[in-house]
CSV table of C-alpha atoms in Angstrom, one decimal:
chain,number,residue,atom,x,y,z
A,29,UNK,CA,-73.6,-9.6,4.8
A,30,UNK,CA,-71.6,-8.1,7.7
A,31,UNK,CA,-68.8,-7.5,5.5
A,32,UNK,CA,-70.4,-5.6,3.1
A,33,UNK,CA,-72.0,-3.6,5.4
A,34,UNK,CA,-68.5,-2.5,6.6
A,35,UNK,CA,-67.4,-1.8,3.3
A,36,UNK,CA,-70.2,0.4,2.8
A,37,UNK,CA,-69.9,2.1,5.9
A,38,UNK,CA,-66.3,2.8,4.8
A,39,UNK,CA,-67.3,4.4,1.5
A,40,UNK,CA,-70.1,6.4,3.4
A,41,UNK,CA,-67.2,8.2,5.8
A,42,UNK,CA,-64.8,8.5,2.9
A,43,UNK,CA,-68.1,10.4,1.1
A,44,UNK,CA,-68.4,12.3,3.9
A,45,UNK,CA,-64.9,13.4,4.1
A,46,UNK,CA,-64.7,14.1,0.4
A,47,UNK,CA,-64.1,17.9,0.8
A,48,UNK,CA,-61.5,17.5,3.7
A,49,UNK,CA,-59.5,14.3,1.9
A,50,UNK,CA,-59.5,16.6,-2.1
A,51,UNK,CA,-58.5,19.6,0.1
A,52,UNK,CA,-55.3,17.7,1.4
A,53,UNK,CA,-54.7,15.7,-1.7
A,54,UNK,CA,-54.5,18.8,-3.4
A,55,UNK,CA,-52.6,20.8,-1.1
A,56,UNK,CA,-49.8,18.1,-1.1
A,57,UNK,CA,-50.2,18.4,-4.7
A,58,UNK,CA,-49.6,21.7,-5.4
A,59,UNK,CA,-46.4,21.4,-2.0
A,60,UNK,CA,-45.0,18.7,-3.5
A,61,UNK,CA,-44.6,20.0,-7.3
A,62,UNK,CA,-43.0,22.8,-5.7
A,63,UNK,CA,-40.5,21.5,-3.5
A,64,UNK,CA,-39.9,19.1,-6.3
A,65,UNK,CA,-39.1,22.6,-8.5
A,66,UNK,CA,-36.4,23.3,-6.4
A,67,UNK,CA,-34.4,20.0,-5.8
A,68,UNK,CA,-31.3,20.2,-8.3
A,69,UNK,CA,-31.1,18.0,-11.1
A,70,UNK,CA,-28.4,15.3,-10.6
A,71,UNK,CA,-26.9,13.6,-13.6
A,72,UNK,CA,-25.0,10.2,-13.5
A,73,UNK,CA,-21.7,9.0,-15.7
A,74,UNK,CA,-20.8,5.5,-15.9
A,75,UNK,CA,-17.7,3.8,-17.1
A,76,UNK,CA,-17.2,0.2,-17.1
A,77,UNK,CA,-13.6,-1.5,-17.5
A,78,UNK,CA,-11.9,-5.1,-16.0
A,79,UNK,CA,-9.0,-5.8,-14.3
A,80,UNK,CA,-6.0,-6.3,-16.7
A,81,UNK,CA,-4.1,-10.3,-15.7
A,82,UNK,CA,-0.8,-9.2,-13.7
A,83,UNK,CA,0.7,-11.6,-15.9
A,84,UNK,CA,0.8,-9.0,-18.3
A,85,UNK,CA,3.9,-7.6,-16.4
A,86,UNK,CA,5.4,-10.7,-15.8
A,87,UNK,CA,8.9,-10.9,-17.2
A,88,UNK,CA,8.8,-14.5,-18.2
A,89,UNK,CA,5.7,-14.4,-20.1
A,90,UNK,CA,7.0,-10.8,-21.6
A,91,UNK,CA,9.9,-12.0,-23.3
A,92,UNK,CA,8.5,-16.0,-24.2
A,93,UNK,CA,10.4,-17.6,-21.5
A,94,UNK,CA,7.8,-20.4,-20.5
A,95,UNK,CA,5.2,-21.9,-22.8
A,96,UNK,CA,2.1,-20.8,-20.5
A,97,UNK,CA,-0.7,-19.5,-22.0
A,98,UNK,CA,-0.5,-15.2,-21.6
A,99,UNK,CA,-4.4,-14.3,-20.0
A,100,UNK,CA,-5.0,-10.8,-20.3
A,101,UNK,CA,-8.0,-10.5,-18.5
A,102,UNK,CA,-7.8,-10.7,-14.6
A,103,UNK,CA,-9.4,-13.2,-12.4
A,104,UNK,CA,-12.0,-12.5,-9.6
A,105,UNK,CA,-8.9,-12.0,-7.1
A,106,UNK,CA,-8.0,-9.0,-9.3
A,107,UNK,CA,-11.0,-8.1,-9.7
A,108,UNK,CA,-11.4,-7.8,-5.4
A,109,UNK,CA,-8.0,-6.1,-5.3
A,110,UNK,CA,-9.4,-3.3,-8.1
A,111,UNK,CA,-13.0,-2.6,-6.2
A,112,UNK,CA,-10.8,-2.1,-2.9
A,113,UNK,CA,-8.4,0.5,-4.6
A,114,UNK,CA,-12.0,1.8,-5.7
A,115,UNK,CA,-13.6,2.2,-2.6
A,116,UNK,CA,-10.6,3.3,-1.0
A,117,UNK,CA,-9.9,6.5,1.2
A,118,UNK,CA,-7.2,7.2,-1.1
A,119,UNK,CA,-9.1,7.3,-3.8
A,120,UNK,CA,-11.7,9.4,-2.5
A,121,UNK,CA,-8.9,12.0,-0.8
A,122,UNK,CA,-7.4,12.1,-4.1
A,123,UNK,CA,-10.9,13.1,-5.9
A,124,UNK,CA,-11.3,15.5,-3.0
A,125,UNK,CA,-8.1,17.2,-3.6
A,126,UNK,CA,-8.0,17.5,-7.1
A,127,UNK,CA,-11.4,18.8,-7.7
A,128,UNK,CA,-11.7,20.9,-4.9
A,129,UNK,CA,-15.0,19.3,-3.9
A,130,UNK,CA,-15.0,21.4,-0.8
A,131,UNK,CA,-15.8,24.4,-2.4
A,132,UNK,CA,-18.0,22.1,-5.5
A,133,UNK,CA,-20.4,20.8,-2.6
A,134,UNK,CA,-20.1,24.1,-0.6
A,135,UNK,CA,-18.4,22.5,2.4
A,136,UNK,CA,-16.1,24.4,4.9
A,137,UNK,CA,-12.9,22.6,4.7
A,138,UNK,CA,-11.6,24.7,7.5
A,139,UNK,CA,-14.5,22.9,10.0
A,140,UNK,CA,-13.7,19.8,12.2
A,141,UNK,CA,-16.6,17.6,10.4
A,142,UNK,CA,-15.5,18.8,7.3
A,143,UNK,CA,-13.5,16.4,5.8
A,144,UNK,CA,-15.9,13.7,7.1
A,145,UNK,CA,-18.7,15.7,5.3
A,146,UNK,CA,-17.3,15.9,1.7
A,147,UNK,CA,-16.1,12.1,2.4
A,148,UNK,CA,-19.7,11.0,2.8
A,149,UNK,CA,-21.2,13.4,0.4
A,150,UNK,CA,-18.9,12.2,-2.4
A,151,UNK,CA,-19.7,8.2,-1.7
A,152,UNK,CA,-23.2,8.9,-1.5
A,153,UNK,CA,-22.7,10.5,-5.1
A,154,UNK,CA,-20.1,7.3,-6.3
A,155,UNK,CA,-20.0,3.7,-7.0
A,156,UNK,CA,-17.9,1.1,-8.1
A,157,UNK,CA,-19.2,-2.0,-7.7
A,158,UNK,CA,-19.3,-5.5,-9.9
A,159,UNK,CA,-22.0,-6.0,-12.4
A,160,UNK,CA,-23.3,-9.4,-13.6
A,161,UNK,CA,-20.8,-10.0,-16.6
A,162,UNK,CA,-17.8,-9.4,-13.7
A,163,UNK,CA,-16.8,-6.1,-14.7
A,164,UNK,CA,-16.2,-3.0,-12.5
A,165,UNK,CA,-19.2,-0.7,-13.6
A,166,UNK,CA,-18.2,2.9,-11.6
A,167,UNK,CA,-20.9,5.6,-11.2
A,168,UNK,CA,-20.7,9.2,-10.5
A,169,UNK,CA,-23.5,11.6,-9.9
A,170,UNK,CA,-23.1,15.5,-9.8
A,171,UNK,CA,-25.0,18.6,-10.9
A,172,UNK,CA,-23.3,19.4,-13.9
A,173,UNK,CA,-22.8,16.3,-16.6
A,174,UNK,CA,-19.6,17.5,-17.6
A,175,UNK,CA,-18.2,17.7,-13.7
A,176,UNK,CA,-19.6,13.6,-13.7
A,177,UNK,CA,-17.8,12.8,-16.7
A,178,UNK,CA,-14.7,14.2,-15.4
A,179,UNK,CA,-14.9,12.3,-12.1
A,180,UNK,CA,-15.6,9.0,-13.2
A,181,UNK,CA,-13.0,8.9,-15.8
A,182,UNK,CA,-10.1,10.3,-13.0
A,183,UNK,CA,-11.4,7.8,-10.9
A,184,UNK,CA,-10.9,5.3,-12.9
A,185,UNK,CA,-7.5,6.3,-14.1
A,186,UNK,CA,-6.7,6.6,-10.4
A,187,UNK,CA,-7.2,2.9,-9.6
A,188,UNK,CA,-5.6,2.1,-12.9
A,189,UNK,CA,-2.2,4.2,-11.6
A,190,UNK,CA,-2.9,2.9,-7.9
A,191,UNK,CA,-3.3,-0.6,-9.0
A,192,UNK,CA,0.0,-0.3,-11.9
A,193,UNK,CA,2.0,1.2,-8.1
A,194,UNK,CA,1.5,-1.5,-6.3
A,195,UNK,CA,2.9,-3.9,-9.0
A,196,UNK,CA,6.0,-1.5,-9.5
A,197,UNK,CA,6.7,-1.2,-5.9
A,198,UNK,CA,7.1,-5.1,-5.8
A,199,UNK,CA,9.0,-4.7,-8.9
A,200,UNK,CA,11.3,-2.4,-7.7
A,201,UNK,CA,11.8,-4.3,-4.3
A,202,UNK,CA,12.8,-6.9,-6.2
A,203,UNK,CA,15.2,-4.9,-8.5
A,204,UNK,CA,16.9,-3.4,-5.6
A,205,UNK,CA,17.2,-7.1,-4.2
A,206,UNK,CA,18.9,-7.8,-7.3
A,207,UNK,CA,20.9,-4.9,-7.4
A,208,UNK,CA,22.4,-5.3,-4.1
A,209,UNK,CA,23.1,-9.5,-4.8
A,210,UNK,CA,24.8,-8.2,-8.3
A,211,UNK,CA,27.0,-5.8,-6.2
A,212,UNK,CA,28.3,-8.6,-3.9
A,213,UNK,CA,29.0,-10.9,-6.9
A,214,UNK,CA,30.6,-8.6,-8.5
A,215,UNK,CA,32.8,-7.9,-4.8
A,216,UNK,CA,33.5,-11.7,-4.8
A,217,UNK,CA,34.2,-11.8,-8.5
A,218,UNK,CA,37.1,-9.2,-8.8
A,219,UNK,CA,38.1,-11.1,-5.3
A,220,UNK,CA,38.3,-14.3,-7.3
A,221,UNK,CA,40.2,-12.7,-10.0
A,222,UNK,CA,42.9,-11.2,-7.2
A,223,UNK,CA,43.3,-14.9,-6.2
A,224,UNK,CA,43.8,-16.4,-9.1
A,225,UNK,CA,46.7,-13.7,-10.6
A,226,UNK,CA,48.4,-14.3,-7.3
A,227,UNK,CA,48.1,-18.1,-7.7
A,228,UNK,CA,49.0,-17.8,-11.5
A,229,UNK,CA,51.9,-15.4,-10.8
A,230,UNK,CA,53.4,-18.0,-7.6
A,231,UNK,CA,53.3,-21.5,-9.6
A,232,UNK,CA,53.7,-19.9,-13.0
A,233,UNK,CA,50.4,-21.7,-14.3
A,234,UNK,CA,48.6,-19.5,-17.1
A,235,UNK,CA,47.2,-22.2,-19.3
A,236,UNK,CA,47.0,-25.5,-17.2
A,237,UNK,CA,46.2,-28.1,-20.3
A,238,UNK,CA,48.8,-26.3,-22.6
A,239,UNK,CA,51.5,-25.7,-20.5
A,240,UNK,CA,51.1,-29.6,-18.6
A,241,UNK,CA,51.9,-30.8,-22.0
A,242,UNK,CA,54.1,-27.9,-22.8
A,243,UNK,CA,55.9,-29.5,-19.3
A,244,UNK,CA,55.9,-32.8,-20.4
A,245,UNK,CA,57.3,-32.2,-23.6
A,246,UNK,CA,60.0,-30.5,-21.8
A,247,UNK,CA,60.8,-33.3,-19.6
A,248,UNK,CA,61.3,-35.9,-22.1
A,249,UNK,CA,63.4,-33.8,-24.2
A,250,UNK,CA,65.8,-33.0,-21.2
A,251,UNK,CA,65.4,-36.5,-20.1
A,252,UNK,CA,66.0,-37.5,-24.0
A,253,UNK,CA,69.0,-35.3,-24.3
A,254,UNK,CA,70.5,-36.2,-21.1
A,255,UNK,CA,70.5,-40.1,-22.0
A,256,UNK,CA,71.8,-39.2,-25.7
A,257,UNK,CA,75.0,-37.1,-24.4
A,258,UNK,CA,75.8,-39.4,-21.6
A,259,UNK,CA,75.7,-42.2,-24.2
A,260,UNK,CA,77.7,-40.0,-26.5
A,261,UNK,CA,80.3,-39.8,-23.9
A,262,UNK,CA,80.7,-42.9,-22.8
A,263,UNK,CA,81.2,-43.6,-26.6
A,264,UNK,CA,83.5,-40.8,-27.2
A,265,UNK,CA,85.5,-40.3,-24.3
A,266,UNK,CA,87.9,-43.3,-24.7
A,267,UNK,CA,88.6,-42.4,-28.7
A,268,UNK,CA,91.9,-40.2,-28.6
A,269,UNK,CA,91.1,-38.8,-32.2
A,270,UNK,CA,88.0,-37.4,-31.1
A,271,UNK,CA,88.8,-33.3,-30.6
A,272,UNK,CA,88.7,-32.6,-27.1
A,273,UNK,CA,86.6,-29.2,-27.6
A,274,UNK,CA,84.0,-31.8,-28.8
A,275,UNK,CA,84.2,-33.5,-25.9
A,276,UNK,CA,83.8,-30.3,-23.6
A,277,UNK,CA,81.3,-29.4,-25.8
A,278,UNK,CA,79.3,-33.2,-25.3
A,279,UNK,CA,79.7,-32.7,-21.5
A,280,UNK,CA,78.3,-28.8,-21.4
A,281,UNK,CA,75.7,-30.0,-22.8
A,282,UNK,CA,75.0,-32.8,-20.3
A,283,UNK,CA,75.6,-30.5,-17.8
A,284,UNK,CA,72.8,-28.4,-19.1
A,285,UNK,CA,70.3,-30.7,-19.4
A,286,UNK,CA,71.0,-32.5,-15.9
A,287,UNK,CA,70.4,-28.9,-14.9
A,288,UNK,CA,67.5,-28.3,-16.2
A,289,UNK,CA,66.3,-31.9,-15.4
A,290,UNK,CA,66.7,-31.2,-11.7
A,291,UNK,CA,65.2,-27.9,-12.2
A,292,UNK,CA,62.1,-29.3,-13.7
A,293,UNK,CA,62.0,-32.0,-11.3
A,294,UNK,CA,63.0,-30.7,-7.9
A,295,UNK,CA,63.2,-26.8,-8.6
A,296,UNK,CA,61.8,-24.4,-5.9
A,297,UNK,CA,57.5,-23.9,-5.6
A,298,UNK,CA,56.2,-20.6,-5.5
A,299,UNK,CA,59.1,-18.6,-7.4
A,300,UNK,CA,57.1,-18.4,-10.4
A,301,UNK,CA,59.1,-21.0,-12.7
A,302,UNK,CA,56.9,-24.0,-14.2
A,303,UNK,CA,58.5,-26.9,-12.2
A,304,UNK,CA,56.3,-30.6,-11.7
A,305,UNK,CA,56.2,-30.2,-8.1
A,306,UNK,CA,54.4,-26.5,-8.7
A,307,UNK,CA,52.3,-27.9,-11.3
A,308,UNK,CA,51.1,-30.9,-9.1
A,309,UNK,CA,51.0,-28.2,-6.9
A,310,UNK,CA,49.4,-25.4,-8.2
A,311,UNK,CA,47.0,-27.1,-10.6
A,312,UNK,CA,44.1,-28.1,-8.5
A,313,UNK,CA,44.5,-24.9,-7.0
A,314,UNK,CA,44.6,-22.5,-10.3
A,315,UNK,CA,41.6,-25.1,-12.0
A,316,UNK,CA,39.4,-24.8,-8.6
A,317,UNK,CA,39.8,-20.9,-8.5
A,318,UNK,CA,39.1,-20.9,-12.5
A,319,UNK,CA,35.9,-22.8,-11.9
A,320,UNK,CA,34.9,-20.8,-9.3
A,321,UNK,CA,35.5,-17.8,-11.5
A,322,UNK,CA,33.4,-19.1,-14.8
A,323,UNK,CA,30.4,-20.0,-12.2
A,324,UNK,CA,30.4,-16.8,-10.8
A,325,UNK,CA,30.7,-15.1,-14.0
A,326,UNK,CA,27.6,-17.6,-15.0
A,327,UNK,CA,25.5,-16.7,-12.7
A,328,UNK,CA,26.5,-12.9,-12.4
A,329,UNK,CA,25.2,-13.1,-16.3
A,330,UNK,CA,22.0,-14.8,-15.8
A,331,UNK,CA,21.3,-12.1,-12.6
A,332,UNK,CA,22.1,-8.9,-15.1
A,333,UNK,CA,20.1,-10.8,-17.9
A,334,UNK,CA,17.0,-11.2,-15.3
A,335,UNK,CA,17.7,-8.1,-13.9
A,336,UNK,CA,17.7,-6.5,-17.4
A,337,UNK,CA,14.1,-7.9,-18.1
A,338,UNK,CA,12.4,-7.1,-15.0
A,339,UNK,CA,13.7,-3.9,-15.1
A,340,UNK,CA,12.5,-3.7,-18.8
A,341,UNK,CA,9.3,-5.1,-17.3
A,342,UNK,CA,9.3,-2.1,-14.4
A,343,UNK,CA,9.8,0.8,-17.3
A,344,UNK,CA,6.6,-0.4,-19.8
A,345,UNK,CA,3.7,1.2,-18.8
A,346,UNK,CA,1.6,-2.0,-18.7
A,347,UNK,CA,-2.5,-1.2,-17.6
A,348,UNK,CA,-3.9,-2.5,-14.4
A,349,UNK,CA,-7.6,-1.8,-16.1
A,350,UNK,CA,-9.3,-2.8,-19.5
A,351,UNK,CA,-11.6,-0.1,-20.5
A,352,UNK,CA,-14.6,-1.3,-22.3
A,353,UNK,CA,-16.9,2.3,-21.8
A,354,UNK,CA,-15.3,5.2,-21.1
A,355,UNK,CA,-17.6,8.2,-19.1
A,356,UNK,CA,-19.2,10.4,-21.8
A,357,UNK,CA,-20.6,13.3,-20.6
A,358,UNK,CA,-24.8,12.9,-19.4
A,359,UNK,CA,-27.3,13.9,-21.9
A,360,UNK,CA,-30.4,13.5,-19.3
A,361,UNK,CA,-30.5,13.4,-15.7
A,362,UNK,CA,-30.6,10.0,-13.6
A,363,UNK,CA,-32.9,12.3,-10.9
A,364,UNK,CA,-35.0,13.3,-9.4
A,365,UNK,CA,-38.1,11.4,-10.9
A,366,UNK,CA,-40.1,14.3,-10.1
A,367,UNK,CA,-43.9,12.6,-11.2
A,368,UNK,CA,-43.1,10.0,-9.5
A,369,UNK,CA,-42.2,12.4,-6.1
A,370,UNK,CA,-45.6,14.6,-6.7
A,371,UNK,CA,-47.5,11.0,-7.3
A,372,UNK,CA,-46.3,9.6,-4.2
A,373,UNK,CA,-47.0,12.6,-2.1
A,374,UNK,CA,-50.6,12.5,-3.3
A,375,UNK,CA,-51.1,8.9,-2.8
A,376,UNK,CA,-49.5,9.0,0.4
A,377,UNK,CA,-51.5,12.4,1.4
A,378,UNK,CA,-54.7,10.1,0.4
A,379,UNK,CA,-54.2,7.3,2.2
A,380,UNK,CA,-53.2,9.0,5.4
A,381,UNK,CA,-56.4,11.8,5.0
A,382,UNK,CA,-58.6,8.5,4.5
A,383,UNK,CA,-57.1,6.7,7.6
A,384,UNK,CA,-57.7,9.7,9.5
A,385,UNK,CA,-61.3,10.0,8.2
A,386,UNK,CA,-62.3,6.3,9.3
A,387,UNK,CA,-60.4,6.8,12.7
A,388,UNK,CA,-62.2,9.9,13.4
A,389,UNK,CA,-65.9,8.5,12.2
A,390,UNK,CA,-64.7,5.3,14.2
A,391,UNK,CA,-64.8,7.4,17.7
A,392,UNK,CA,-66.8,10.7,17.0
A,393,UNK,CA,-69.8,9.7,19.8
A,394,UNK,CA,-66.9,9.8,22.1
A,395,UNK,CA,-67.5,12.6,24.5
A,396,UNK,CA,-63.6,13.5,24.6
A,397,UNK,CA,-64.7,16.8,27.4
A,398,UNK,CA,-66.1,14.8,30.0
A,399,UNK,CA,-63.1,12.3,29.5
A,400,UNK,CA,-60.8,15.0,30.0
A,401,UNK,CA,-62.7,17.0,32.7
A,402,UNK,CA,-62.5,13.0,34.7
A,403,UNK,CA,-58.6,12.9,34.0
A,404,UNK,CA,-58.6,16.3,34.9
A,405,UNK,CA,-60.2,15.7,38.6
């Protein structure tokens, strides 16, 4: 019963009141259409893309060199790395500067705040944030719907070329790596090649295999003539009918071939001439300076082959985003929701006039004078 009574006394004051609470309600009425006349319609441009894999510039998977799977859409990682180029500084100085959104959002660029100013104005006005199917949904408001077109599509291209930077710039680290290792191989390379003419040239040893059989053919065929003309000799010599030109000719030739039997045998090393003792020699020397050669000319060829393809790799323009919606250009505008600022002030405007109805029925037999006049004393 008490509770009621309340309630009724409530409704009696806000009765009372009537005049005073329609005269405020409509005031703020007719203040807040007005100032929501003059607040300037903002419209908002959205375009949504994802992260492109990095594996889409990986050499190996480029040319087929490994039987994993190519995924062209990036993981949650890339996805991290994209919404931190997009809420960079650099981004945002980049928009700045190319739009001239100093003079767009009429702020003095020559003032100390100023380039703190247009950098908050221009993140309250953007976005780039995830949305629930993991893509990078970025949002730009302005004035004119063109203007938020334009941003949010060179934003988005900015991280795109920030993003693609970053992968070249490791690229080309490791193409000047490569460069620089190529250069040194190719230093100890011509080296090698120095070595082995001037170990060719001093034993005489072009062709190991061919000329170690070429030398052994030459051995037994001195060592073959020199037994046949000594035989010959001995056989010879004695006869008196035998011509003794023949005989002189029987011991030249022995002569020549003991000759060239020592020289094969015992001859000089290093003069150049093919001689057993500079093939035992030189052999192990020439084949160890060959092999070195062939696995430096290997692996110089497998460096300029992956050298070729990263390099290929480093020139394709491969994307860092996948644009599913590009920006079109605003039909309506995403604010202000002007009815719903005039509603709000009205209902707001009642509910404080009503408040202050109850509060001042709740103490009018107050005598406020002789409170003040006993403060005052």
């Amino acid at each position: 019963m008490q509770n009621r009574d309340n309630l009724l006394r409530v409704f009696q004051t806000i009765y009372q009141w009537r005049k005073a609470i329609r005269n405020i309600c409509l005031l703020t009425l007719v203040g807040s259409i007005a100032l929501s006349l003059t607040l300037k319609n903002y419209y908002q441009a959205v375009t949504i893309f994802y992260p492109a894999s990095p594996q889409l510039a990986n050499p190996e998977l480029m040319f087929g060199y490994t039987g994993q799977v190519t995924e062209y859409f990036g993981s949650d990682r890339d996805l991290d790395r994209l919404s931190e180029i997009a809420n960079s500084n650099e981004l945002v100085d980049y928009m700045v500067t190319t739009f001239n959104l100093y003079a767009h959002y009429g702020i003095d660029s020559t003032d100390q705040k100023g380039p703190y100013e247009v950098r908050k104005l221009f993140r309250y006005l953007y976005s780039a944030e995830k949305n629930k199917n993991d893509a990078i949904e970025l949002r730009v408001e302005d004035t004119d719907p063109e203007m938020a077109a334009k941003l949010a599509n060179a934003a988005r291209n900015r991280i795109n070329e920030v993003a693609r930077r970053l992968t070249k710039e490791s690229q080309g680290n490791i193409l000047i790596a490569f460069e620089d290792n190529m250069s040194r191989k190719r230093t100890d390379l011509a080296a090698l090649g120095d070595s082995i003419r001037q170990m060719q040239s001093r034993y005489g040893i072009y062709y190991p295999e061919a000329q170690g059989e070429q030398l052994a053919e030459r051995l037994s065929e001195a060592e073959a003539e020199v037994v046949r003309n000594r035989a010959r000799l001995e056989v010879l010599e004695p006869d008196r009918s035998i011509p003794r030109d023949t005989i002189a000719y029987i011991r030249a030739n022995l002569s020549a071939y003991e000759r060239q039997l020592r020289q094969l045998n015992t001859g000089k090393v290093g003069n150049g001439a093919l001689t057993v003792a500079g093939y035992n020699e030189g052999v192990p020397q020439v084949s160890l300076l060959n092999d070195l050669h062939f696995q430096a000319r290997k692996q110089l060829s497998y460096d300029l082959e992956r050298y070729n393809q990263i390099k290929a790799a480093y020139n394709t323009n491969i994307p860092a985003v996948l644009i599913i919606e590009e920006a079109e250009t605003p039909l309506i505008k995403n604010r202000p929701k002007r009815s719903v600022i005039v509603l709000a002030c009205v209902l707001g405007a009642f509910l404080f006039s009503v408040l202050g109805a109850l509060v001042a029925d709740a103490y009018r037999d107050i005598d406020w004078k002789s409170i003040t006049r006993k403060e005052a004393a």
